[in-house]
């Protein structure tokens, strides 16, 4: 799998396009998922689609499988048949990134006890008005750190008594993964654009289609 991703990260024109377009597209995703000035959890799914679209653009639709069974909750896409997890965070520093979403403390504990890194990861750190990155973290890098520090350090559980939102890779562990010599990175300046965008317009346009042919 490393060979295909090296091709993506070594394509100078594509790297330039990622640096220029990814902040703009992720900003659109935030607008799409915002209500009353607050960004909803669905922004993660929109970001994921943007990254999958990048893979389709680069490698072709025939090589990107998006039909992932619900029995594989950590897999977001397959590239050339190999499963990949896509993770994004908005943070000025490396903070925890979700492995699974659950509000059940027992399920979270069971997940940690049975977890072992199993897939390559595409990780995007969004850091508005500063530098972040687009990282390819190979499976072997994840397993190397997991085996060295152990699951209790690698995985962060929600604190008892809080509103738990899921199980995370610990922030310091994620930072170590991102800085590993075998991780590949594109560093991005996350600058917002002035965007006049109405997330409802395309749906209104669909409703308008064929208006002249509608009999009242």
Coordinates of N, CA and C in Angstrom, one line a residue:
X1 N 0.8 -1.2 0.0 CA 0.0 0.0 0.0 C 0.9 1.3 0.0
X2 N 2.0 1.2 0.6 CA 2.9 2.4 0.7 C 3.2 2.9 -0.7
X3 N 3.4 2.0 -1.7 CA 3.7 2.5 -3.0 C 2.7 3.4 -3.6
X4 N 1.4 3.1 -3.5 CA 0.4 3.9 -4.0 C 0.3 5.3 -3.3
X5 N 0.5 5.3 -2.0 CA 0.4 6.5 -1.3 C 1.6 7.4 -1.6
X6 N 2.8 6.8 -1.7 CA 3.9 7.6 -2.1 C 3.7 8.3 -3.4
X7 N 3.0 7.6 -4.3 CA 2.7 8.3 -5.6 C 1.9 9.5 -5.4
X8 N 0.9 9.4 -4.5 CA 0.0 10.6 -4.2 C 0.9 11.7 -3.6
X9 N 1.7 11.4 -2.6 CA 2.4 12.4 -1.9 C 3.6 13.0 -2.7
X10 N 4.0 12.3 -3.7 CA 5.1 12.7 -4.5 C 4.7 13.4 -5.8
X11 N 3.4 13.5 -6.1 CA 2.8 14.2 -7.2 C 2.8 15.6 -6.9
X12 N 3.8 16.4 -7.4 CA 3.9 17.8 -7.0 C 2.7 18.6 -7.3
X13 N 2.1 18.4 -8.5 CA 0.9 19.2 -8.9 C -0.3 18.8 -7.9
X14 N -0.4 17.6 -7.6 CA -1.5 17.2 -6.7 C -1.3 17.7 -5.3
X15 N 0.0 17.6 -4.8 CA 0.3 18.2 -3.5 C 0.0 19.7 -3.4
X16 N 0.3 20.4 -4.5 CA -0.1 21.8 -4.5 C -1.6 22.0 -4.5
X17 N -2.3 21.2 -5.2 CA -3.7 21.2 -5.2 C -4.3 20.9 -3.9
X18 N -3.8 19.9 -3.2 CA -4.3 19.6 -1.8 C -4.1 20.8 -0.9
X19 N -2.9 21.4 -0.9 CA -2.6 22.5 -0.1 C -3.6 23.7 -0.3
X20 N -3.9 23.9 -1.6 CA -4.8 25.0 -2.0 C -6.3 24.7 -1.7
X21 N -6.7 23.5 -2.1 CA -8.1 23.2 -2.1 C -8.7 22.6 -0.8
X22 N -7.9 21.8 -0.1 CA -8.4 21.1 1.1 C -9.0 22.1 2.1
X23 N -8.3 23.2 2.5 CA -8.9 24.1 3.4 C -10.3 24.6 2.9
X24 N -10.3 25.0 1.6 CA -11.6 25.5 1.1 C -12.7 24.5 1.2
X25 N -12.4 23.2 0.8 CA -13.4 22.2 0.8 C -13.9 21.8 2.2
X26 N -12.9 21.8 3.1 CA -13.3 21.5 4.5 C -14.1 22.7 5.1
X27 N -13.8 23.9 4.7 CA -14.6 25.0 5.1 C -16.0 24.9 4.6
X28 N -16.2 24.4 3.4 CA -17.6 24.2 2.9 C -18.3 23.1 3.7
X29 N -17.5 22.1 4.1 CA -18.1 21.0 4.9 C -18.6 21.6 6.2
X30 N -17.8 22.5 6.8 CA -18.3 23.1 8.1 C -19.6 23.9 7.9
X31 N -19.6 24.7 6.8 CA -20.8 25.5 6.5 C -22.0 24.5 6.3
X32 N -21.8 23.4 5.6 CA -22.9 22.5 5.3 C -23.4 21.9 6.6
X33 N -22.6 21.7 7.6 CA -23.0 21.0 8.8 C -23.2 21.9 10.0
X34 N -23.3 23.2 9.7 CA -23.5 24.2 10.8 C -24.9 24.5 11.0
X35 N -25.3 24.7 12.3 CA -26.6 25.1 12.7 C -26.5 26.2 13.8
X36 N -27.0 27.3 13.6 CA -27.0 28.4 14.6 C -25.5 28.7 15.0
X37 N -24.6 28.6 14.1 CA -23.2 29.0 14.4 C -22.4 27.8 15.0
X38 N -23.0 26.7 15.2 CA -22.3 25.5 15.7 C -22.2 24.4 14.7
X39 N -21.0 23.8 14.7 CA -20.7 22.7 13.7 C -21.2 21.4 14.3
X40 N -22.0 20.7 13.5 CA -22.5 19.4 13.9 C -21.5 18.3 13.7
X41 N -21.8 17.1 14.3 CA -21.0 16.0 14.2 C -20.9 15.4 12.8
X42 N -21.9 15.7 12.0 CA -21.9 15.2 10.6 C -20.8 15.8 9.8
X43 N -20.1 16.8 10.3 CA -18.9 17.4 9.5 C -17.9 16.3 9.3
X44 N -17.7 15.3 10.2 CA -16.7 14.3 10.0 C -17.0 13.4 8.8
X45 N -18.3 13.1 8.5 CA -18.7 12.3 7.4 C -18.4 13.1 6.1
X46 N -18.7 14.4 6.1 CA -18.5 15.3 4.9 C -17.0 15.4 4.6
X47 N -16.2 15.5 5.6 CA -14.7 15.6 5.4 C -14.2 14.2 4.8
X48 N -14.8 13.1 5.3 CA -14.4 11.8 4.8 C -14.7 11.7 3.3
X49 N -15.9 12.2 2.9 CA -16.2 12.1 1.5 C -15.3 12.9 0.6
X50 N -14.9 14.1 1.2 CA -13.9 14.9 0.4 C -12.6 14.2 0.2
X51 N -12.1 13.5 1.2 CA -10.9 12.8 1.1 C -11.0 11.6 0.2
X52 N -12.2 10.9 0.3 CA -12.4 9.8 -0.7 C -12.5 10.3 -2.1
X53 N -13.1 11.4 -2.3 CA -13.2 12.0 -3.6 C -11.8 12.3 -4.2
X54 N -10.9 12.7 -3.3 CA -9.5 12.9 -3.7 C -8.8 11.6 -4.2
X55 N -9.1 10.5 -3.5 CA -8.5 9.3 -3.9 C -9.1 8.8 -5.2
X56 N -10.4 9.1 -5.4 CA -11.0 8.7 -6.7 C -10.4 9.6 -7.8
X57 N -10.2 10.9 -7.6 CA -9.6 11.8 -8.5 C -8.2 11.3 -8.9
X58 N -7.4 10.9 -7.9 CA -6.1 10.5 -8.2 C -6.0 9.1 -8.8
X59 N -6.7 8.1 -8.3 CA -6.5 6.7 -8.6 C -7.6 6.1 -9.5
X60 N -8.7 6.8 -9.7 CA -9.7 6.3 -10.5 C -10.8 5.6 -9.7
X61 N -12.1 5.8 -10.1 CA -13.2 5.2 -9.4 C -13.1 3.7 -9.3
X62 N -12.5 3.0 -10.3 CA -12.5 1.6 -10.3 C -11.5 1.0 -9.2
X63 N -10.7 1.9 -8.7 CA -9.7 1.4 -7.7 C -10.1 1.8 -6.3
X64 N -11.2 2.5 -6.1 CA -11.6 3.0 -4.8 C -13.0 2.4 -4.5
X65 N -13.0 1.6 -3.4 CA -14.3 0.9 -3.0 C -14.8 1.6 -1.8
X66 N -16.0 2.2 -2.0 CA -16.7 2.9 -0.9 C -17.8 2.1 -0.2
X67 N -18.1 0.9 -0.8 CA -19.1 0.0 -0.3 C -18.6 -0.8 0.9
X68 N -18.5 -0.2 2.0 CA -17.9 -0.9 3.2 C -19.0 -1.4 4.1
X69 N -19.0 -2.7 4.4 CA -20.0 -3.3 5.3 C -19.9 -2.6 6.7
X70 N -21.1 -2.6 7.4 CA -21.2 -2.0 8.7 C -20.4 -2.9 9.7
X71 N -20.1 -4.1 9.3 CA -19.3 -4.9 10.2 C -17.8 -4.5 10.3
X72 N -17.4 -3.5 9.5 CA -16.1 -3.0 9.5 C -16.1 -1.5 9.9
X73 N -16.5 -1.2 11.1 CA -16.7 0.2 11.5 C -15.5 1.1 11.4
X74 N -14.3 0.5 11.5 CA -13.0 1.3 11.5 C -12.6 1.6 10.0
X75 N -13.1 0.9 9.1 CA -12.7 1.0 7.7 C -13.6 2.0 7.0
X76 N -13.0 3.0 6.3 CA -13.8 4.1 5.6 C -13.8 3.9 4.1
X77 N -12.7 3.3 3.6 CA -12.6 3.1 2.2 C -11.6 2.0 1.9
X78 N -11.6 1.4 0.7 CA -10.6 0.5 0.3 C -9.9 1.1 -1.0
X79 N -8.6 1.1 -1.0 CA -7.9 1.6 -2.2 C -7.1 0.4 -2.7
X80 N -7.3 0.0 -4.0 CA -6.7 -1.2 -4.5 C -6.9 -2.4 -3.7
X81 N -8.1 -2.4 -3.0 CA -8.4 -3.6 -2.2 C -8.0 -3.5 -0.8
X82 N -7.1 -2.5 -0.4 CA -6.6 -2.4 0.9 C -7.4 -1.5 1.8
X83 N -7.8 -1.9 3.0 CA -8.7 -1.0 3.8 C -7.9 0.1 4.4
X84 N -8.6 1.3 4.5 CA -8.0 2.5 5.1 C -9.0 3.2 6.0
X85 N -8.5 3.7 7.1 CA -9.2 4.5 8.1 C -8.9 5.9 7.8
X86 N -9.9 6.8 7.8 CA -9.8 8.2 7.6 C -10.2 8.9 8.9
X87 N -9.2 9.7 9.4 CA -9.5 10.4 10.7 C -9.2 11.9 10.5
X88 N -10.0 12.7 11.1 CA -9.8 14.2 11.0 C -10.0 14.8 12.4
X89 N -9.3 15.8 12.7 CA -9.5 16.6 14.0 C -9.3 18.1 13.7
X90 N -10.0 18.9 14.4 CA -9.7 20.3 14.4 C -9.1 20.7 15.7
X91 N -7.8 21.1 15.7 CA -7.1 21.3 16.9 C -5.8 22.1 16.7
X92 N -5.4 22.9 17.6 CA -4.2 23.7 17.5 C -3.0 22.8 17.9
X93 N -3.3 21.6 18.5 CA -2.3 20.7 18.8 C -2.8 19.3 18.6
X94 N -2.0 18.2 18.8 CA -2.5 16.9 18.6 C -3.3 16.5 19.8
X95 N -4.6 16.3 19.5 CA -5.5 15.8 20.6 C -6.0 14.4 20.1
X96 N -6.8 13.8 21.0 CA -7.3 12.5 20.7 C -8.2 12.4 19.4
X97 N -8.1 11.4 18.7 CA -8.9 11.2 17.5 C -9.7 9.9 17.7
X98 N -11.0 10.0 17.4 CA -11.9 8.9 17.7 C -11.6 7.6 16.9
X99 N -11.7 6.5 17.7 CA -11.6 5.2 17.1 C -13.0 4.6 16.9
X100 N -13.9 4.8 17.9 CA -15.3 4.4 17.8 C -16.1 5.4 18.6
X101 N -17.3 5.6 18.2 CA -18.2 6.5 19.0 C -19.2 5.6 19.8
X102 N -19.2 5.8 21.1 CA -20.1 5.0 22.0 C -20.4 5.8 23.2
X103 N -21.6 5.7 23.8 CA -21.9 6.3 25.1 C -21.9 5.3 26.2
X104 N -21.5 4.0 25.9 CA -21.5 2.9 26.8 C -20.1 2.7 27.4
X105 N -19.9 2.9 28.7 CA -18.6 2.8 29.3 C -18.1 1.3 29.2
X106 N -19.0 0.4 29.4 CA -18.5 -1.0 29.3 C -18.1 -1.4 27.9
X107 N -18.8 -0.9 26.9 CA -18.5 -1.2 25.5 C -17.1 -0.5 25.1
X108 N -16.9 0.7 25.7 CA -15.6 1.4 25.5 C -14.5 0.6 26.1
X109 N -14.7 0.0 27.3 CA -13.6 -0.8 27.9 C -13.4 -2.1 27.2
X110 N -14.4 -2.7 26.7 CA -14.3 -3.9 26.0 C -13.5 -3.7 24.6
X111 N -13.9 -2.5 24.0 CA -13.2 -2.2 22.8 C -11.7 -2.0 23.0
X112 N -11.3 -1.3 24.1 CA -9.9 -1.2 24.3 C -9.2 -2.5 24.6
X113 N -9.8 -3.4 25.3 CA -9.2 -4.7 25.6 C -9.0 -5.6 24.4
X114 N -9.8 -5.3 23.3 CA -9.7 -6.1 22.1 C -9.1 -5.4 20.9
X115 N -8.7 -4.2 21.1 CA -8.3 -3.4 20.0 C -6.8 -3.7 19.7
X116 N -6.5 -3.7 18.4 CA -5.2 -3.7 17.9 C -5.2 -3.0 16.5
X117 N -4.3 -2.1 16.2 CA -4.3 -1.4 14.9 C -4.3 -2.4 13.8
X118 N -5.2 -2.2 12.8 CA -5.4 -3.1 11.8 C -5.4 -2.6 10.4
X119 N -5.3 -1.2 10.3 CA -5.5 -0.6 8.9 C -4.5 0.6 8.8
X120 N -4.1 0.9 7.6 CA -3.4 2.1 7.3 C -4.4 3.3 7.6
X121 N -3.8 4.4 7.9 CA -4.6 5.6 8.3 C -4.2 6.8 7.5
X122 N -5.3 7.5 7.0 CA -5.1 8.9 6.5 C -5.6 9.8 7.6
X123 N -4.7 10.7 8.1 CA -5.1 11.5 9.2 C -4.9 13.0 8.8
X124 N -5.9 13.8 9.0 CA -5.8 15.2 8.7 C -6.0 16.0 9.9
X125 N -5.0 16.9 10.3 CA -5.1 17.8 11.4 C -5.4 19.2 10.8
X126 N -6.6 19.7 11.1 CA -7.1 21.0 10.7 C -6.7 22.0 11.8
X127 N -6.0 23.0 11.4 CA -5.6 24.0 12.4 C -5.7 25.4 11.7
X128 N -7.0 25.9 11.9 CA -7.3 27.2 11.2 C -6.4 28.3 11.6
X129 N -5.9 29.1 10.6 CA -5.0 30.2 10.8 C -3.6 29.8 11.2
X130 N -3.3 28.6 11.0 CA -2.0 28.1 11.3 C -1.7 26.8 10.5
X131 N -0.6 26.1 10.8 CA -0.2 25.0 10.1 C -0.7 23.7 10.6
X132 N -1.2 22.8 9.8 CA -1.6 21.5 10.1 C -1.1 20.5 9.1
X133 N -1.7 19.4 8.9 CA -1.1 18.4 8.0 C -2.1 17.4 7.5
X134 N -1.7 16.7 6.4 CA -2.4 15.6 5.8 C -1.3 14.5 5.9
X135 N -1.6 13.4 6.7 CA -0.7 12.4 7.0 C -1.1 11.0 6.5
X136 N -0.2 10.3 6.0 CA -0.4 8.8 5.7 C 0.4 8.1 6.8
X137 N -0.3 7.4 7.7 CA 0.3 6.7 8.8 C 0.2 5.2 8.5
X138 N 1.3 4.5 8.1 CA 1.2 3.1 7.7 C 0.8 2.2 8.9
X139 N 0.2 1.1 8.7 CA -0.2 0.2 9.7 C 1.0 -0.2 10.6
X140 N 2.2 -0.5 10.0 CA 3.3 -0.9 10.7 C 3.8 0.1 11.7
X141 N 3.6 1.4 11.4 CA 4.0 2.5 12.3 C 3.1 2.5 13.5
X142 N 1.8 2.3 13.3 CA 0.8 2.2 14.4 C 1.1 1.0 15.3
X143 N 1.4 -0.1 14.7 CA 1.6 -1.3 15.5 C 2.9 -1.2 16.3
X144 N 3.9 -0.6 15.7 CA 5.2 -0.4 16.4 C 5.0 0.4 17.7
X145 N 4.2 1.5 17.6 CA 4.0 2.3 18.8 C 3.1 1.6 19.8
X146 N 2.0 1.0 19.3 CA 1.1 0.3 20.1 C 1.8 -0.8 20.9
X147 N 2.7 -1.6 20.3 CA 3.4 -2.6 21.0 C 4.4 -2.1 22.0
X148 N 4.9 -0.9 21.7 CA 5.9 -0.3 22.6 C 5.3 0.3 23.9
X149 N 4.2 1.1 23.7 CA 3.7 1.8 24.9 C 2.5 1.0 25.5
X150 N 1.9 0.1 24.8 CA 0.8 -0.7 25.4 C -0.6 0.0 25.2
X151 N -1.6 -0.8 25.2 CA -3.0 -0.3 24.9 C -3.5 0.7 25.9
X152 N -3.1 0.6 27.2 CA -3.6 1.5 28.2 C -3.1 2.9 28.0
X153 N -1.9 3.0 27.3 CA -1.4 4.4 27.1 C -1.9 4.8 25.7
X154 N -1.9 3.9 24.7 CA -2.2 4.2 23.3 C -3.7 4.7 23.2
X155 N -4.6 4.1 24.0 CA -6.0 4.3 23.9 C -6.5 5.1 25.1
X156 N -7.3 6.1 24.8 CA -7.8 6.9 25.9 C -9.3 6.7 26.0
X157 N -9.8 6.3 27.2 CA -11.2 6.1 27.4 C -11.9 7.3 27.9
X158 N -13.2 7.5 27.7 CA -13.9 8.7 28.3 C -13.8 8.6 29.8
X159 N -13.8 9.8 30.4 CA -13.7 9.9 31.8 C -15.1 9.6 32.4
X160 N -15.1 8.8 33.5 CA -16.4 8.5 34.2 C -17.0 9.7 34.7
X161 N -18.3 9.8 34.6 CA -19.1 11.0 35.1 C -19.2 12.1 34.1
X162 N -18.6 11.9 32.9 CA -18.7 12.9 31.8 C -19.7 12.4 30.8
X163 N -19.9 13.1 29.8 CA -20.8 12.7 28.7 C -19.9 12.0 27.6
X164 N -19.7 10.7 27.7 CA -18.7 10.1 26.9 C -19.1 10.1 25.4
X165 N -18.1 10.4 24.5 CA -18.5 10.4 23.1 C -17.7 9.3 22.3
X166 N -16.8 8.6 23.0 CA -16.1 7.6 22.3 C -14.8 7.3 22.8
X167 N -14.1 6.3 22.2 CA -12.8 5.8 22.5 C -11.8 6.5 21.5
X168 N -10.7 7.0 22.0 CA -9.7 7.8 21.2 C -8.3 7.2 21.2
X169 N -7.6 7.4 20.2 CA -6.1 7.3 20.2 C -5.6 8.5 21.0
X170 N -4.8 8.3 22.0 CA -4.3 9.3 22.9 C -3.6 10.4 22.0
X171 N -3.7 11.7 22.5 CA -3.1 12.8 21.7 C -1.6 12.7 21.6
X172 N -0.9 12.3 22.6 CA 0.5 12.2 22.6 C 0.9 11.0 21.7
X173 N 0.1 9.9 21.7 CA 0.4 8.8 20.8 C 0.2 9.2 19.4
X174 N -0.9 10.0 19.1 CA -1.1 10.4 17.7 C 0.0 11.3 17.2
X175 N 0.5 12.2 18.1 CA 1.7 13.1 17.8 C 2.9 12.2 17.4
X176 N 3.1 11.2 18.2 CA 4.3 10.3 17.9 C 4.1 9.6 16.6
X177 N 2.9 9.2 16.3 CA 2.6 8.5 15.0 C 2.9 9.5 13.8
X178 N 2.4 10.7 14.0 CA 2.5 11.7 12.9 C 4.0 12.1 12.7
X179 N 4.8 12.0 13.7 CA 6.2 12.4 13.6 C 7.2 11.3 13.3
X180 N 6.6 10.1 13.2 CA 7.5 8.9 12.8 C 8.1 9.1 11.5
X181 N 9.3 8.6 11.3 CA 10.1 8.8 10.1 C 9.5 8.1 8.9
X182 N 8.6 7.1 9.2 CA 8.0 6.3 8.1 C 6.6 6.9 7.7
X183 N 6.1 7.9 8.5 CA 4.9 8.5 8.2 C 5.2 9.6 7.1
X184 N 4.2 9.7 6.1 CA 4.4 10.7 5.0 C 3.4 11.8 5.3
X185 N 3.9 13.1 5.1 CA 3.1 14.2 5.4 C 3.1 15.3 4.4
X186 N 2.0 16.0 4.2 CA 1.9 17.2 3.5 C 1.5 18.3 4.5
X187 N 2.3 19.3 4.7 CA 1.9 20.3 5.6 C 1.1 21.4 5.0
X188 N 0.1 21.9 5.6 CA -0.9 22.7 5.0 C -1.1 24.0 5.9
X189 N -1.2 25.2 5.3 CA -1.6 26.4 6.0 C -3.1 26.5 5.9
X190 N -3.8 26.4 7.0 CA -5.2 26.3 7.0 C -5.8 27.8 7.1
X191 N -6.0 28.4 5.9 CA -6.6 29.7 5.9 C -8.0 29.7 5.3
X192 N -8.9 30.4 6.0 CA -10.3 30.4 5.6 C -10.4 31.4 4.4
X193 N -11.4 31.1 3.5 CA -11.7 31.9 2.4 C -13.0 32.7 2.6
X194 N -13.2 33.7 1.9 CA -14.5 34.4 1.9 C -15.4 33.7 1.0
X195 N -16.4 33.0 1.6 CA -17.3 32.2 0.8 C -18.7 32.6 1.0
X196 N -19.4 32.8 -0.2 CA -20.8 33.1 -0.2 C -21.5 31.8 -0.7
X197 N -22.0 31.0 0.3 CA -22.5 29.7 -0.1 C -23.7 29.4 0.7
X198 N -24.7 29.0 0.0 CA -26.0 28.6 0.6 C -26.2 27.1 0.5
X199 N -26.1 26.4 1.7 CA -26.1 24.9 1.6 C -27.5 24.3 1.2
X200 N -28.5 25.2 1.1 CA -29.8 24.7 0.7 C -30.1 25.0 -0.8
X201 N -29.2 25.8 -1.4 CA -29.5 26.2 -2.8 C -29.7 25.0 -3.8
X202 N -28.8 24.0 -3.7 CA -28.8 22.9 -4.6 C -30.1 22.1 -4.4
X203 N -30.6 22.0 -3.2 CA -31.8 21.2 -3.0 C -33.0 22.0 -3.5
X204 N -33.0 23.3 -3.3 CA -34.0 24.2 -3.9 C -34.0 24.0 -5.4
X205 N -32.8 24.0 -6.0 CA -32.7 23.9 -7.4 C -33.3 22.5 -7.9
X206 N -33.1 21.5 -7.1 CA -33.7 20.2 -7.5 C -35.2 20.3 -7.5
X207 N -35.8 21.0 -6.5 CA -37.2 21.1 -6.4 C -37.7 21.9 -7.6
X208 N -36.9 22.9 -8.1 CA -37.3 23.7 -9.2 C -37.3 23.0 -10.5
X209 N -36.5 21.9 -10.6 CA -36.3 21.2 -11.9 C -37.7 20.9 -12.5
X210 N -37.8 21.2 -13.8 CA -39.1 20.9 -14.5 C -40.3 21.7 -14.1
X211 N -40.1 22.9 -13.5 CA -41.2 23.7 -13.1 C -42.1 24.0 -14.2
X212 N -41.5 24.3 -15.4 CA -42.3 24.7 -16.6 C -43.2 23.6 -17.1
X213 N -42.9 22.3 -16.7 CA -43.7 21.2 -17.1 C -44.7 20.7 -16.1
X214 N -44.7 21.3 -15.0 CA -45.6 20.9 -13.9 C -47.0 21.5 -14.1
X215 N -48.0 20.7 -14.1 CA -49.4 21.2 -14.3 C -49.9 21.5 -12.9
X216 N -50.4 22.7 -12.8 CA -51.0 23.2 -11.5 C -52.6 23.0 -11.6

